Short mmCIF file of C-alpha atoms and ligand atoms in Angstrom, two decimals:
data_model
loop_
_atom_site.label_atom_id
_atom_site.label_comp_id
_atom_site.label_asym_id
_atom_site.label_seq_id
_atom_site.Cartn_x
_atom_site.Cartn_y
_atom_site.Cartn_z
CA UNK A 22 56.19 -49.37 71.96
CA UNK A 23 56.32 -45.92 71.52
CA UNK A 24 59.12 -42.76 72.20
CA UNK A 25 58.18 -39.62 72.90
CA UNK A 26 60.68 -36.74 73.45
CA UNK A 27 59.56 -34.01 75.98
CA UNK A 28 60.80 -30.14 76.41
CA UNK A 29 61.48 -29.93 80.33
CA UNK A 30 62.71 -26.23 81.28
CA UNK A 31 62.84 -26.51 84.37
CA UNK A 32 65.84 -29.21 84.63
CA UNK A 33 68.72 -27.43 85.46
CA UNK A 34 71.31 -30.33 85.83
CA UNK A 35 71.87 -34.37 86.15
CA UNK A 36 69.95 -34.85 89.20
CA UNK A 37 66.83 -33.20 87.79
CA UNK A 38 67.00 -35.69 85.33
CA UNK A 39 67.34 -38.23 87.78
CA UNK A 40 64.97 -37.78 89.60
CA UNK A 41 62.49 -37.48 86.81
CA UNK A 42 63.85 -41.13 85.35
CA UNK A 43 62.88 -42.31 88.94
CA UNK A 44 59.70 -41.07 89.11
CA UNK A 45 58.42 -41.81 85.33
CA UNK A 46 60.42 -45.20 85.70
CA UNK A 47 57.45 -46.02 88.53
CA UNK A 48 55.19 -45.76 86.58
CA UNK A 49 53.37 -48.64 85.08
CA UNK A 50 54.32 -49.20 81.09
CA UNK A 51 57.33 -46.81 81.24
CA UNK A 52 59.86 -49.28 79.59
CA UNK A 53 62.75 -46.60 79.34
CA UNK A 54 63.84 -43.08 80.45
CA UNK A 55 66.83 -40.99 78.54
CA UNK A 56 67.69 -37.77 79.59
CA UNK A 57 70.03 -34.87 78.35
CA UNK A 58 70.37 -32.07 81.01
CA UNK A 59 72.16 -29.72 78.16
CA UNK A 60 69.31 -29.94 75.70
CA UNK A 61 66.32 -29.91 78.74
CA UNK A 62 64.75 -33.23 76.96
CA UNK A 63 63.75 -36.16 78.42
CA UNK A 64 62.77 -39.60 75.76
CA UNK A 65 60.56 -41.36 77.02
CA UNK A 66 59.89 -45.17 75.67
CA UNK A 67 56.87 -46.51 77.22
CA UNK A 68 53.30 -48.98 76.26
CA UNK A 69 50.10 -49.43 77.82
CA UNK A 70 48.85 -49.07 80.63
CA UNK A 71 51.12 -45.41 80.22
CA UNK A 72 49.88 -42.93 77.99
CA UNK A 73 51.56 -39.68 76.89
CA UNK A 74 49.02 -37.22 78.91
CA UNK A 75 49.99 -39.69 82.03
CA UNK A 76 53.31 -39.19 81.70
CA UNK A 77 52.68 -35.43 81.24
CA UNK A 78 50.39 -35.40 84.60
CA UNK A 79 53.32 -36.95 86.34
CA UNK A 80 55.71 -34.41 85.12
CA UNK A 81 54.20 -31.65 86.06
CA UNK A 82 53.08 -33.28 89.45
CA UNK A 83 56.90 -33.49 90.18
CA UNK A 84 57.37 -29.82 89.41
CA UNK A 85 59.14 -30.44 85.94
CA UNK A 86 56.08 -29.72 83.63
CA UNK A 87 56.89 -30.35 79.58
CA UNK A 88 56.71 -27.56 77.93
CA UNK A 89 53.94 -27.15 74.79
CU1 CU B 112 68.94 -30.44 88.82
#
């Protein structure tokens, strides 16, 4: 398994992260989704068949793009 921590700018409070653990937590091999609204991060724990430029394709399809 593997966790990867993403900058998100554009959450602005708990229900951006939210909805962003609902969305990623769809997705196939996405095992776990913590967020922290404060810091803009999201950790993301996830395996195969999800890969990290997946998960970035999703986040920016939801209009919450990582940053870098
Ligand atoms: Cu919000």
């Amino acid at each position: 398994m593997e966790t990867t921590k993403f900058s998100i700018p554009n959450i602005s409070c708990g229900h951006c992260v939210k909805s962003i653990q609902k969305e990623l937590g769809d997705m196939d091999g996405v095992i776990a989704v913590e967020g922290d609204p404060g810091a803009k991060e999201i950790t993301v724990s996830w395996d195969a068949p999800a890969t990290e430029e997946n998960i970035k394709s999703t986040l920016k399809e939801i209009n919450y793009p990582a940053a870098g």
